[in-house]
Amino acid sequence: MNNRILIIQQIIQTKKVRSQEELAALLAAQGVQTTQATLSRDLRKLQITKQHDAKGSSYYVLPGQATHNRAAESILSLCFSGQMGVVKTLPGCANMVGALVDEHTHPALMGTIAGDDTLLLILRENAAAAGLTAFLEGFIPGISNKLME
């Protein structure tokens, strides 16, 4: 059982698995045979949930992975002016992104203010935007690709 659980976690971390049938086939390809009922119990035990991508399709994510993925997919742009950064998000997502940023501390960041679709990043005097962007990339993959001049 432990081997099956580890393989399920590995598959879900590395692939966008959209159904239990697809997951069962991927397990079978690795020599792990399981029933739909066992797979359902495993997914519940691992607290695996489904998340929607930008195209509206859903796929399985591990706990914690959902917030990081959802944050990355909801960011439309990032730009800096002086000691302020503005993150534009999909409507209703700025608070989630702000909470994720606030979970991680960085000496360059004094604080954040979130609205509905805009997150304000307030940098300390003489802090470099490039350093903060690299830091954000560490837990919001792809954010540096949204950087605008």
mmCIF file of N, CA and C in Angstrom:
data_model
loop_
_atom_site.group_PDB
_atom_site.id
_atom_site.type_symbol
_atom_site.label_atom_id
_atom_site.label_comp_id
_atom_site.label_asym_id
_atom_site.label_seq_id
_atom_site.Cartn_x
_atom_site.Cartn_y
_atom_site.Cartn_z
ATOM 1 N N MET A 1 0.817 -1.196 0.000
ATOM 2 C CA MET A 1 0.000 0.000 0.000
ATOM 3 C C MET A 1 0.864 1.264 0.000
ATOM 4 N N ASN A 2 1.893 1.324 0.840
ATOM 5 C CA ASN A 2 2.726 2.518 0.910
ATOM 6 C C ASN A 2 3.358 2.843 -0.435
ATOM 7 N N ASN A 3 3.780 1.802 -1.165
ATOM 8 C CA ASN A 3 4.351 1.993 -2.480
ATOM 9 C C ASN A 3 3.318 2.625 -3.421
ATOM 10 N N ARG A 4 2.076 2.147 -3.374
ATOM 11 C CA ARG A 4 1.007 2.678 -4.216
ATOM 12 C C ARG A 4 0.780 4.157 -3.885
ATOM 13 N N ILE A 5 0.746 4.497 -2.606
ATOM 14 C CA ILE A 5 0.532 5.878 -2.173
ATOM 15 C C ILE A 5 1.646 6.775 -2.710
ATOM 16 N N LEU A 6 2.884 6.325 -2.588
ATOM 17 C CA LEU A 6 4.019 7.116 -3.078
ATOM 18 C C LEU A 6 3.948 7.313 -4.587
ATOM 19 N N ILE A 7 3.553 6.271 -5.294
ATOM 20 C CA ILE A 7 3.451 6.364 -6.752
ATOM 21 C C ILE A 7 2.327 7.320 -7.141
ATOM 22 N N ILE A 8 1.193 7.268 -6.432
ATOM 23 C CA ILE A 8 0.088 8.199 -6.691
ATOM 24 C C ILE A 8 0.563 9.641 -6.502
ATOM 25 N N GLN A 9 1.265 9.892 -5.391
ATOM 26 C CA GLN A 9 1.764 11.247 -5.135
ATOM 27 C C GLN A 9 2.709 11.710 -6.240
ATOM 28 N N GLN A 10 3.603 10.825 -6.654
ATOM 29 C CA GLN A 10 4.559 11.178 -7.704
ATOM 30 C C GLN A 10 3.837 11.487 -9.015
ATOM 31 N N ILE A 11 2.868 10.678 -9.375
ATOM 32 C CA ILE A 11 2.130 10.882 -10.626
ATOM 33 C C ILE A 11 1.413 12.228 -10.594
ATOM 34 N N ILE A 12 0.737 12.518 -9.492
ATOM 35 C CA ILE A 12 -0.054 13.747 -9.413
ATOM 36 C C ILE A 12 0.840 14.988 -9.366
ATOM 37 N N GLN A 13 2.037 14.857 -8.806
ATOM 38 C CA GLN A 13 2.970 15.982 -8.801
ATOM 39 C C GLN A 13 3.529 16.279 -10.178
ATOM 40 N N THR A 14 3.633 15.270 -11.018
ATOM 41 C CA THR A 14 4.322 15.445 -12.293
ATOM 42 C C THR A 14 3.413 15.491 -13.517
ATOM 43 N N LYS A 15 2.147 15.104 -13.369
ATOM 44 C CA LYS A 15 1.239 15.079 -14.525
ATOM 45 C C LYS A 15 -0.097 15.717 -14.167
ATOM 46 N N LYS A 16 -0.781 16.239 -15.170
ATOM 47 C CA LYS A 16 -2.138 16.741 -14.972
ATOM 48 C C LYS A 16 -3.098 15.571 -15.195
ATOM 49 N N VAL A 17 -3.421 14.882 -14.113
ATOM 50 C CA VAL A 17 -4.307 13.721 -14.173
ATOM 51 C C VAL A 17 -5.730 14.223 -13.998
ATOM 52 N N ARG A 18 -6.596 13.893 -14.939
ATOM 53 C CA ARG A 18 -7.939 14.467 -14.963
ATOM 54 C C ARG A 18 -9.039 13.551 -14.425
ATOM 55 N N SER A 19 -8.749 12.256 -14.255
ATOM 56 C CA SER A 19 -9.796 11.343 -13.780
ATOM 57 C C SER A 19 -9.189 10.159 -13.044
ATOM 58 N N GLN A 20 -10.025 9.457 -12.290
ATOM 59 C CA GLN A 20 -9.568 8.251 -11.610
ATOM 60 C C GLN A 20 -9.190 7.178 -12.621
ATOM 61 N N GLU A 21 -9.910 7.121 -13.720
ATOM 62 C CA GLU A 21 -9.601 6.138 -14.753
ATOM 63 C C GLU A 21 -8.200 6.388 -15.319
ATOM 64 N N GLU A 22 -7.888 7.660 -15.570
ATOM 65 C CA GLU A 22 -6.559 8.005 -16.083
ATOM 66 C C GLU A 22 -5.483 7.670 -15.047
ATOM 67 N N LEU A 23 -5.765 7.962 -13.774
ATOM 68 C CA LEU A 23 -4.814 7.647 -12.712
ATOM 69 C C LEU A 23 -4.614 6.140 -12.599
ATOM 70 N N ALA A 24 -5.694 5.365 -12.681
ATOM 71 C CA ALA A 24 -5.589 3.906 -12.615
ATOM 72 C C ALA A 24 -4.740 3.372 -13.766
ATOM 73 N N ALA A 25 -4.892 3.952 -14.954
ATOM 74 C CA ALA A 25 -4.097 3.522 -16.113
ATOM 75 C C ALA A 25 -2.617 3.856 -15.915
ATOM 76 N N LEU A 26 -2.342 5.032 -15.346
ATOM 77 C CA LEU A 26 -0.950 5.416 -15.085
ATOM 78 C C LEU A 26 -0.327 4.524 -14.018
ATOM 79 N N LEU A 27 -1.115 4.147 -13.025
ATOM 80 C CA LEU A 27 -0.635 3.209 -12.008
ATOM 81 C C LEU A 27 -0.353 1.847 -12.629
ATOM 82 N N ALA A 28 -1.285 1.380 -13.465
ATOM 83 C CA ALA A 28 -1.122 0.083 -14.118
ATOM 84 C C ALA A 28 0.142 0.058 -14.980
ATOM 85 N N ALA A 29 0.439 1.191 -15.634
ATOM 86 C CA ALA A 29 1.643 1.282 -16.461
ATOM 87 C C ALA A 29 2.912 1.127 -15.620
ATOM 88 N N GLN A 30 2.786 1.393 -14.312
ATOM 89 C CA GLN A 30 3.928 1.222 -13.406
ATOM 90 C C GLN A 30 3.814 -0.074 -12.609
ATOM 91 N N GLY A 31 2.905 -0.963 -13.053
ATOM 92 C CA GLY A 31 2.782 -2.271 -12.436
ATOM 93 C C GLY A 31 1.929 -2.308 -11.177
ATOM 94 N N VAL A 32 1.131 -1.273 -10.942
ATOM 95 C CA VAL A 32 0.281 -1.220 -9.750
ATOM 96 C C VAL A 32 -1.171 -1.363 -10.176
ATOM 97 N N GLN A 33 -1.763 -2.481 -9.813
ATOM 98 C CA GLN A 33 -3.173 -2.718 -10.106
ATOM 99 C C GLN A 33 -4.005 -2.315 -8.887
ATOM 100 N N THR A 34 -5.114 -1.610 -9.119
ATOM 101 C CA THR A 34 -5.965 -1.173 -8.015
ATOM 102 C C THR A 34 -7.410 -1.078 -8.482
ATOM 103 N N THR A 35 -8.318 -1.125 -7.534
ATOM 104 C CA THR A 35 -9.736 -0.969 -7.861
ATOM 105 C C THR A 35 -10.115 0.500 -7.744
ATOM 106 N N GLN A 36 -11.252 0.857 -8.319
ATOM 107 C CA GLN A 36 -11.744 2.231 -8.238
ATOM 108 C C GLN A 36 -12.033 2.606 -6.794
ATOM 109 N N ALA A 37 -12.574 1.686 -5.998
ATOM 110 C CA ALA A 37 -12.889 1.960 -4.595
ATOM 111 C C ALA A 37 -11.616 2.236 -3.794
ATOM 112 N N THR A 38 -10.576 1.447 -4.019
ATOM 113 C CA THR A 38 -9.307 1.663 -3.323
ATOM 114 C C THR A 38 -8.695 2.992 -3.734
ATOM 115 N N LEU A 39 -8.768 3.293 -5.007
ATOM 116 C CA LEU A 39 -8.221 4.554 -5.511
ATOM 117 C C LEU A 39 -8.967 5.745 -4.895
ATOM 118 N N SER A 40 -10.277 5.644 -4.787
ATOM 119 C CA SER A 40 -11.070 6.706 -4.144
ATOM 120 C C SER A 40 -10.636 6.916 -2.698
ATOM 121 N N ARG A 41 -10.452 5.812 -1.975
ATOM 122 C CA ARG A 41 -10.000 5.916 -0.578
ATOM 123 C C ARG A 41 -8.610 6.545 -0.496
ATOM 124 N N ASP A 42 -7.716 6.146 -1.404
ATOM 125 C CA ASP A 42 -6.369 6.717 -1.418
ATOM 126 C C ASP A 42 -6.408 8.222 -1.662
ATOM 127 N N LEU A 43 -7.231 8.658 -2.608
ATOM 128 C CA LEU A 43 -7.332 10.081 -2.915
ATOM 129 C C LEU A 43 -7.852 10.862 -1.710
ATOM 130 N N ARG A 44 -8.849 10.303 -1.017
ATOM 131 C CA ARG A 44 -9.376 10.951 0.197
ATOM 132 C C ARG A 44 -8.327 10.994 1.294
ATOM 133 N N LYS A 45 -7.645 9.887 1.500
ATOM 134 C CA LYS A 45 -6.622 9.794 2.545
ATOM 135 C C LYS A 45 -5.505 10.814 2.304
ATOM 136 N N LEU A 46 -5.114 10.978 1.065
ATOM 137 C CA LEU A 46 -4.052 11.914 0.710
ATOM 138 C C LEU A 46 -4.554 13.358 0.611
ATOM 139 N N GLN A 47 -5.849 13.560 0.790
ATOM 140 C CA GLN A 47 -6.492 14.875 0.693
ATOM 141 C C GLN A 47 -6.246 15.526 -0.666
ATOM 142 N N ILE A 48 -6.289 14.696 -1.692
ATOM 143 C CA ILE A 48 -6.095 15.175 -3.056
ATOM 144 C C ILE A 48 -7.419 15.773 -3.526
ATOM 145 N N THR A 49 -7.326 16.955 -4.107
ATOM 146 C CA THR A 49 -8.516 17.637 -4.603
ATOM 147 C C THR A 49 -8.352 17.911 -6.090
ATOM 148 N N LYS A 50 -9.405 18.431 -6.688
ATOM 149 C CA LYS A 50 -9.334 18.826 -8.091
ATOM 150 C C LYS A 50 -9.254 20.334 -8.175
ATOM 151 N N GLN A 51 -8.534 20.793 -9.175
ATOM 152 C CA GLN A 51 -8.375 22.213 -9.428
ATOM 153 C C GLN A 51 -8.651 22.460 -10.896
ATOM 154 N N HIS A 52 -9.167 23.638 -11.220
ATOM 155 C CA HIS A 52 -9.426 24.000 -12.610
ATOM 156 C C HIS A 52 -8.260 24.804 -13.166
ATOM 157 N N ASP A 53 -7.914 24.520 -14.406
ATOM 158 C CA ASP A 53 -6.877 25.315 -15.051
ATOM 159 C C ASP A 53 -7.534 26.477 -15.793
ATOM 160 N N ALA A 54 -6.733 27.284 -16.457
ATOM 161 C CA ALA A 54 -7.234 28.480 -17.140
ATOM 162 C C ALA A 54 -8.223 28.136 -18.254
ATOM 163 N N LYS A 55 -8.171 26.913 -18.772
ATOM 164 C CA LYS A 55 -9.078 26.486 -19.840
ATOM 165 C C LYS A 55 -10.366 25.882 -19.306
ATOM 166 N N GLY A 56 -10.476 25.757 -17.969
ATOM 167 C CA GLY A 56 -11.690 25.214 -17.365
ATOM 168 C C GLY A 56 -11.652 23.716 -17.132
ATOM 169 N N SER A 57 -10.575 23.049 -17.540
ATOM 170 C CA SER A 57 -10.440 21.614 -17.290
ATOM 171 C C SER A 57 -9.991 21.400 -15.849
ATOM 172 N N SER A 58 -10.392 20.289 -15.256
ATOM 173 C CA SER A 58 -9.973 20.021 -13.882
ATOM 174 C C SER A 58 -8.950 18.892 -13.849
ATOM 175 N N TYR A 59 -8.107 18.939 -12.816
ATOM 176 C CA TYR A 59 -7.081 17.921 -12.634
ATOM 177 C C TYR A 59 -6.771 17.810 -11.145
ATOM 178 N N TYR A 60 -6.187 16.679 -10.749
ATOM 179 C CA TYR A 60 -5.883 16.423 -9.345
ATOM 180 C C TYR A 60 -4.643 17.192 -8.891
ATOM 181 N N VAL A 61 -4.697 17.670 -7.632
ATOM 182 C CA VAL A 61 -3.542 18.322 -7.017
ATOM 183 C C VAL A 61 -3.405 17.836 -5.580
ATOM 184 N N LEU A 62 -2.169 17.817 -5.108
ATOM 185 C CA LEU A 62 -1.880 17.453 -3.726
ATOM 186 C C LEU A 62 -2.172 18.640 -2.817
ATOM 187 N N PRO A 63 -2.393 18.401 -1.522
ATOM 188 C CA PRO A 63 -2.602 19.528 -0.606
ATOM 189 C C PRO A 63 -1.414 20.487 -0.673
ATOM 190 N N GLY A 64 -1.682 21.772 -0.663
ATOM 191 C CA GLY A 64 -0.618 22.776 -0.753
ATOM 192 C C GLY A 64 -0.263 23.115 -2.184
ATOM 193 N N GLN A 65 -0.262 22.127 -3.049
ATOM 194 C CA GLN A 65 0.042 22.346 -4.463
ATOM 195 C C GLN A 65 -1.059 23.193 -5.097
ATOM 196 N N ALA A 66 -2.275 23.053 -4.610
ATOM 197 C CA ALA A 66 -3.412 23.762 -5.193
ATOM 198 C C ALA A 66 -3.255 25.265 -5.093
ATOM 199 N N THR A 67 -2.903 25.765 -3.932
ATOM 200 C CA THR A 67 -2.779 27.209 -3.746
ATOM 201 C C THR A 67 -1.687 27.784 -4.624
ATOM 202 N N HIS A 68 -0.543 27.135 -4.683
ATOM 203 C CA HIS A 68 0.569 27.633 -5.489
ATOM 204 C C HIS A 68 0.200 27.621 -6.977
ATOM 205 N N ASN A 69 -0.419 26.551 -7.436
ATOM 206 C CA ASN A 69 -0.827 26.470 -8.841
ATOM 207 C C ASN A 69 -1.894 27.502 -9.163
ATOM 208 N N ARG A 70 -2.893 27.598 -8.272
ATOM 209 C CA ARG A 70 -3.989 28.542 -8.492
ATOM 210 C C ARG A 70 -3.445 29.965 -8.513
ATOM 211 N N ALA A 71 -2.510 30.283 -7.616
ATOM 212 C CA ALA A 71 -1.917 31.625 -7.582
ATOM 213 C C ALA A 71 -1.190 31.904 -8.890
ATOM 214 N N ALA A 72 -0.365 30.968 -9.321
ATOM 215 C CA ALA A 72 0.402 31.162 -10.550
ATOM 216 C C ALA A 72 -0.514 31.356 -11.754
ATOM 217 N N GLU A 73 -1.591 30.580 -11.830
ATOM 218 C CA GLU A 73 -2.495 30.670 -12.972
ATOM 219 C C GLU A 73 -3.372 31.913 -12.931
ATOM 220 N N SER A 74 -3.547 32.512 -11.751
ATOM 221 C CA SER A 74 -4.427 33.674 -11.642
ATOM 222 C C SER A 74 -3.705 34.997 -11.878
ATOM 223 N N ILE A 75 -2.376 34.993 -11.914
ATOM 224 C CA ILE A 75 -1.622 36.234 -12.090
ATOM 225 C C ILE A 75 -1.556 36.605 -13.569
ATOM 226 N N LEU A 76 -1.973 37.835 -13.848
ATOM 227 C CA LEU A 76 -1.958 38.340 -15.219
ATOM 228 C C LEU A 76 -0.690 39.126 -15.516
ATOM 229 N N SER A 77 -0.237 39.922 -14.533
ATOM 230 C CA SER A 77 0.967 40.718 -14.762
ATOM 231 C C SER A 77 1.585 41.144 -13.435
ATOM 232 N N LEU A 78 2.849 41.521 -13.512
ATOM 233 C CA LEU A 78 3.604 42.049 -12.388
ATOM 234 C C LEU A 78 4.437 43.204 -12.921
ATOM 235 N N CYS A 79 4.351 44.359 -12.266
ATOM 236 C CA CYS A 79 5.209 45.476 -12.674
ATOM 237 C C CYS A 79 5.633 46.266 -11.442
ATOM 238 N N PHE A 80 6.770 46.926 -11.562
ATOM 239 C CA PHE A 80 7.342 47.695 -10.465
ATOM 240 C C PHE A 80 7.526 49.142 -10.884
ATOM 241 N N SER A 81 7.345 50.025 -9.913
ATOM 242 C CA SER A 81 7.647 51.437 -10.077
ATOM 243 C C SER A 81 8.205 51.906 -8.748
ATOM 244 N N GLY A 82 9.472 52.233 -8.745
ATOM 245 C CA GLY A 82 10.102 52.643 -7.498
ATOM 246 C C GLY A 82 10.045 51.515 -6.486
ATOM 247 N N GLN A 83 9.501 51.804 -5.316
ATOM 248 C CA GLN A 83 9.452 50.816 -4.235
ATOM 249 C C GLN A 83 8.087 50.137 -4.136
ATOM 250 N N MET A 84 7.350 50.146 -5.223
ATOM 251 C CA MET A 84 6.046 49.475 -5.240
ATOM 252 C C MET A 84 5.961 48.515 -6.414
ATOM 253 N N GLY A 85 5.311 47.409 -6.155
ATOM 254 C CA GLY A 85 5.033 46.450 -7.206
ATOM 255 C C GLY A 85 3.536 46.228 -7.274
ATOM 256 N N VAL A 86 3.015 46.050 -8.464
ATOM 257 C CA VAL A 86 1.589 45.810 -8.647
ATOM 258 C C VAL A 86 1.418 44.472 -9.355
ATOM 259 N N VAL A 87 0.672 43.585 -8.706
ATOM 260 C CA VAL A 87 0.345 42.285 -9.274
ATOM 261 C C VAL A 87 -1.120 42.340 -9.688
ATOM 262 N N LYS A 88 -1.398 42.195 -10.969
ATOM 263 C CA LYS A 88 -2.781 42.136 -11.462
ATOM 264 C C LYS A 88 -3.164 40.665 -11.561
ATOM 265 N N THR A 89 -4.363 40.353 -11.047
ATOM 266 C CA THR A 89 -4.836 38.969 -11.047
ATOM 267 C C THR A 89 -6.204 38.878 -11.700
ATOM 268 N N LEU A 90 -6.657 37.660 -11.859
ATOM 269 C CA LEU A 90 -8.040 37.451 -12.260
ATOM 270 C C LEU A 90 -8.936 37.995 -11.145
ATOM 271 N N PRO A 91 -10.161 38.388 -11.454
ATOM 272 C CA PRO A 91 -11.054 38.911 -10.415
ATOM 273 C C PRO A 91 -11.200 37.936 -9.250
ATOM 274 N N GLY A 92 -11.107 38.487 -8.035
ATOM 275 C CA GLY A 92 -11.284 37.687 -6.824
ATOM 276 C C GLY A 92 -10.050 36.933 -6.360
ATOM 277 N N CYS A 93 -8.916 37.083 -7.031
ATOM 278 C CA CYS A 93 -7.736 36.271 -6.710
ATOM 279 C C CYS A 93 -6.618 37.026 -5.996
ATOM 280 N N ALA A 94 -6.685 38.344 -5.906
ATOM 281 C CA ALA A 94 -5.575 39.107 -5.311
ATOM 282 C C ALA A 94 -5.369 38.754 -3.840
ATOM 283 N N ASN A 95 -6.444 38.532 -3.111
ATOM 284 C CA ASN A 95 -6.316 38.197 -1.692
ATOM 285 C C ASN A 95 -5.591 36.869 -1.503
ATOM 286 N N MET A 96 -5.918 35.880 -2.318
ATOM 287 C CA MET A 96 -5.257 34.576 -2.243
ATOM 288 C C MET A 96 -3.760 34.715 -2.529
ATOM 289 N N VAL A 97 -3.409 35.474 -3.575
ATOM 290 C CA VAL A 97 -2.000 35.662 -3.919
ATOM 291 C C VAL A 97 -1.301 36.423 -2.793
ATOM 292 N N GLY A 98 -1.972 37.438 -2.253
ATOM 293 C CA GLY A 98 -1.400 38.210 -1.150
ATOM 294 C C GLY A 98 -1.139 37.351 0.078
ATOM 295 N N ALA A 99 -2.089 36.477 0.409
ATOM 296 C CA ALA A 99 -1.908 35.585 1.561
ATOM 297 C C ALA A 99 -0.715 34.659 1.338
ATOM 298 N N LEU A 100 -0.543 34.181 0.122
ATOM 299 C CA LEU A 100 0.597 33.310 -0.194
ATOM 300 C C LEU A 100 1.909 34.080 -0.065
ATOM 301 N N VAL A 101 1.947 35.304 -0.556
ATOM 302 C CA VAL A 101 3.157 36.126 -0.437
ATOM 303 C C VAL A 101 3.448 36.407 1.039
ATOM 304 N N ASP A 102 2.397 36.708 1.805
ATOM 305 C CA ASP A 102 2.574 37.014 3.228
ATOM 306 C C ASP A 102 3.071 35.809 4.029
ATOM 307 N N GLU A 103 2.786 34.600 3.562
ATOM 308 C CA GLU A 103 3.274 33.382 4.231
ATOM 309 C C GLU A 103 4.793 33.287 4.180
ATOM 310 N N HIS A 104 5.376 33.843 3.147
ATOM 311 C CA HIS A 104 6.817 33.788 2.931
ATOM 312 C C HIS A 104 7.390 35.173 3.211
ATOM 313 N N THR A 105 8.346 35.257 4.087
ATOM 314 C CA THR A 105 8.910 36.572 4.406
ATOM 315 C C THR A 105 10.182 36.818 3.612
ATOM 316 N N HIS A 106 10.363 38.057 3.231
ATOM 317 C CA HIS A 106 11.558 38.477 2.508
ATOM 318 C C HIS A 106 11.948 39.845 3.040
ATOM 319 N N PRO A 107 13.226 40.070 3.322
ATOM 320 C CA PRO A 107 13.638 41.346 3.912
ATOM 321 C C PRO A 107 13.329 42.562 3.036
ATOM 322 N N ALA A 108 13.195 42.385 1.732
ATOM 323 C CA ALA A 108 12.904 43.508 0.841
ATOM 324 C C ALA A 108 11.439 43.939 0.899
ATOM 325 N N LEU A 109 10.583 43.078 1.389
ATOM 326 C CA LEU A 109 9.144 43.335 1.350
ATOM 327 C C LEU A 109 8.637 43.828 2.707
ATOM 328 N N MET A 110 8.108 45.055 2.723
ATOM 329 C CA MET A 110 7.531 45.611 3.951
ATOM 330 C C MET A 110 6.125 45.086 4.187
ATOM 331 N N GLY A 111 5.358 44.941 3.119
ATOM 332 C CA GLY A 111 3.998 44.466 3.287
ATOM 333 C C GLY A 111 3.251 44.405 1.970
ATOM 334 N N THR A 112 2.003 43.953 2.071
ATOM 335 C CA THR A 112 1.142 43.828 0.901
ATOM 336 C C THR A 112 -0.238 44.394 1.234
ATOM 337 N N ILE A 113 -0.929 44.854 0.210
ATOM 338 C CA ILE A 113 -2.322 45.288 0.340
ATOM 339 C C ILE A 113 -3.062 44.673 -0.844
ATOM 340 N N ALA A 114 -4.118 43.924 -0.540
ATOM 341 C CA ALA A 114 -4.843 43.229 -1.603
ATOM 342 C C ALA A 114 -6.244 43.802 -1.781
ATOM 343 N N GLY A 115 -6.615 43.965 -3.030
ATOM 344 C CA GLY A 115 -7.979 44.304 -3.398
ATOM 345 C C GLY A 115 -8.610 43.081 -4.029
ATOM 346 N N ASP A 116 -9.502 43.289 -4.964
ATOM 347 C CA ASP A 116 -10.171 42.176 -5.633
ATOM 348 C C ASP A 116 -9.272 41.545 -6.691
ATOM 349 N N ASP A 117 -8.705 42.389 -7.559
ATOM 350 C CA ASP A 117 -7.875 41.870 -8.651
ATOM 351 C C ASP A 117 -6.507 42.541 -8.721
ATOM 352 N N THR A 118 -6.125 43.234 -7.640
ATOM 353 C CA THR A 118 -4.841 43.930 -7.608
ATOM 354 C C THR A 118 -4.180 43.732 -6.251
ATOM 355 N N LEU A 119 -2.909 43.395 -6.285
ATOM 356 C CA LEU A 119 -2.110 43.245 -5.072
ATOM 357 C C LEU A 119 -0.977 44.255 -5.131
ATOM 358 N N LEU A 120 -0.868 45.081 -4.084
ATOM 359 C CA LEU A 120 0.207 46.053 -3.995
ATOM 360 C C LEU A 120 1.310 45.479 -3.125
ATOM 361 N N LEU A 121 2.527 45.430 -3.656
ATOM 362 C CA LEU A 121 3.704 44.988 -2.916
ATOM 363 C C LEU A 121 4.490 46.247 -2.538
ATOM 364 N N ILE A 122 4.739 46.438 -1.266
ATOM 365 C CA ILE A 122 5.481 47.612 -0.816
ATOM 366 C C ILE A 122 6.885 47.161 -0.409
ATOM 367 N N LEU A 123 7.878 47.659 -1.145
ATOM 368 C CA LEU A 123 9.264 47.273 -0.907
ATOM 369 C C LEU A 123 9.940 48.279 0.027
ATOM 370 N N ARG A 124 10.911 47.809 0.752
ATOM 371 C CA ARG A 124 11.708 48.686 1.617
ATOM 372 C C ARG A 124 12.574 49.597 0.746
ATOM 373 N N GLU A 125 12.963 50.703 1.321
ATOM 374 C CA GLU A 125 13.821 51.643 0.609
ATOM 375 C C GLU A 125 15.089 50.923 0.151
ATOM 376 N N ASN A 126 15.485 51.175 -1.071
ATOM 377 C CA ASN A 126 16.686 50.602 -1.699
ATOM 378 C C ASN A 126 16.599 49.099 -1.962
ATOM 379 N N ALA A 127 15.441 48.495 -1.799
ATOM 380 C CA ALA A 127 15.281 47.066 -2.130
ATOM 381 C C ALA A 127 15.165 46.918 -3.642
ATOM 382 N N ALA A 128 15.719 45.850 -4.155
ATOM 383 C CA ALA A 128 15.707 45.617 -5.598
ATOM 384 C C ALA A 128 14.506 44.767 -6.005
ATOM 385 N N ALA A 129 13.798 45.244 -7.005
ATOM 386 C CA ALA A 129 12.640 44.510 -7.517
ATOM 387 C C ALA A 129 13.058 43.155 -8.088
ATOM 388 N N ALA A 130 14.241 43.101 -8.700
ATOM 389 C CA ALA A 130 14.710 41.842 -9.303
ATOM 390 C C ALA A 130 14.888 40.759 -8.246
ATOM 391 N N GLY A 131 15.414 41.131 -7.090
ATOM 392 C CA GLY A 131 15.587 40.159 -6.012
ATOM 393 C C GLY A 131 14.262 39.649 -5.487
ATOM 394 N N LEU A 132 13.287 40.541 -5.374
ATOM 395 C CA LEU A 132 11.968 40.133 -4.908
ATOM 396 C C LEU A 132 11.287 39.239 -5.937
ATOM 397 N N THR A 133 11.439 39.571 -7.209
ATOM 398 C CA THR A 133 10.844 38.748 -8.272
ATOM 399 C C THR A 133 11.424 37.336 -8.238
ATOM 400 N N ALA A 134 12.717 37.215 -8.083
ATOM 401 C CA ALA A 134 13.359 35.889 -8.005
ATOM 402 C C ALA A 134 12.842 35.125 -6.792
ATOM 403 N N PHE A 135 12.657 35.818 -5.681
ATOM 404 C CA PHE A 135 12.115 35.199 -4.471
ATOM 405 C C PHE A 135 10.693 34.687 -4.713
ATOM 406 N N LEU A 136 9.848 35.514 -5.332
ATOM 407 C CA LEU A 136 8.465 35.121 -5.628
ATOM 408 C C LEU A 136 8.424 33.912 -6.564
ATOM 409 N N GLU A 137 9.342 33.867 -7.513
ATOM 410 C CA GLU A 137 9.417 32.748 -8.468
ATOM 411 C C GLU A 137 9.629 31.426 -7.741
ATOM 412 N N GLY A 138 10.261 31.472 -6.582
ATOM 413 C CA GLY A 138 10.517 30.257 -5.818
ATOM 414 C C GLY A 138 9.264 29.553 -5.331
ATOM 415 N N PHE A 139 8.172 30.282 -5.128
ATOM 416 C CA PHE A 139 6.938 29.630 -4.666
ATOM 417 C C PHE A 139 5.725 29.958 -5.532
ATOM 418 N N ILE A 140 5.896 30.837 -6.515
ATOM 419 C CA ILE A 140 4.847 31.075 -7.513
ATOM 420 C C ILE A 140 5.515 30.921 -8.878
ATOM 421 N N PRO A 141 5.708 29.676 -9.314
ATOM 422 C CA PRO A 141 6.424 29.433 -10.572
ATOM 423 C C PRO A 141 5.777 30.154 -11.755
ATOM 424 N N GLY A 142 6.594 30.818 -12.540
ATOM 425 C CA GLY A 142 6.107 31.501 -13.739
ATOM 426 C C GLY A 142 5.822 32.973 -13.536
ATOM 427 N N ILE A 143 5.889 33.475 -12.302
ATOM 428 C CA ILE A 143 5.569 34.881 -12.073
ATOM 429 C C ILE A 143 6.553 35.800 -12.798
ATOM 430 N N SER A 144 7.805 35.397 -12.908
ATOM 431 C CA SER A 144 8.787 36.263 -13.601
ATOM 432 C C SER A 144 8.447 36.415 -15.084
ATOM 433 N N ASN A 145 7.711 35.454 -15.632
ATOM 434 C CA ASN A 145 7.273 35.563 -17.035
ATOM 435 C C ASN A 145 6.170 36.606 -17.202
ATOM 436 N N LYS A 146 5.549 37.011 -16.110
ATOM 437 C CA LYS A 146 4.454 37.994 -16.155
ATOM 438 C C LYS A 146 4.966 39.415 -15.920
ATOM 439 N N LEU A 147 6.291 39.554 -15.706
ATOM 440 C CA LEU A 147 6.899 40.841 -15.408
ATOM 441 C C LEU A 147 6.795 41.754 -16.626
ATOM 442 N N MET A 148 6.284 42.963 -16.400
ATOM 443 C CA MET A 148 6.124 43.954 -17.466
ATOM 444 C C MET A 148 7.032 45.132 -17.167
ATOM 445 N N GLU A 149 7.467 45.769 -18.196
ATOM 446 C CA GLU A 149 8.326 46.967 -18.042
ATOM 447 C C GLU A 149 7.490 48.172 -17.774
#
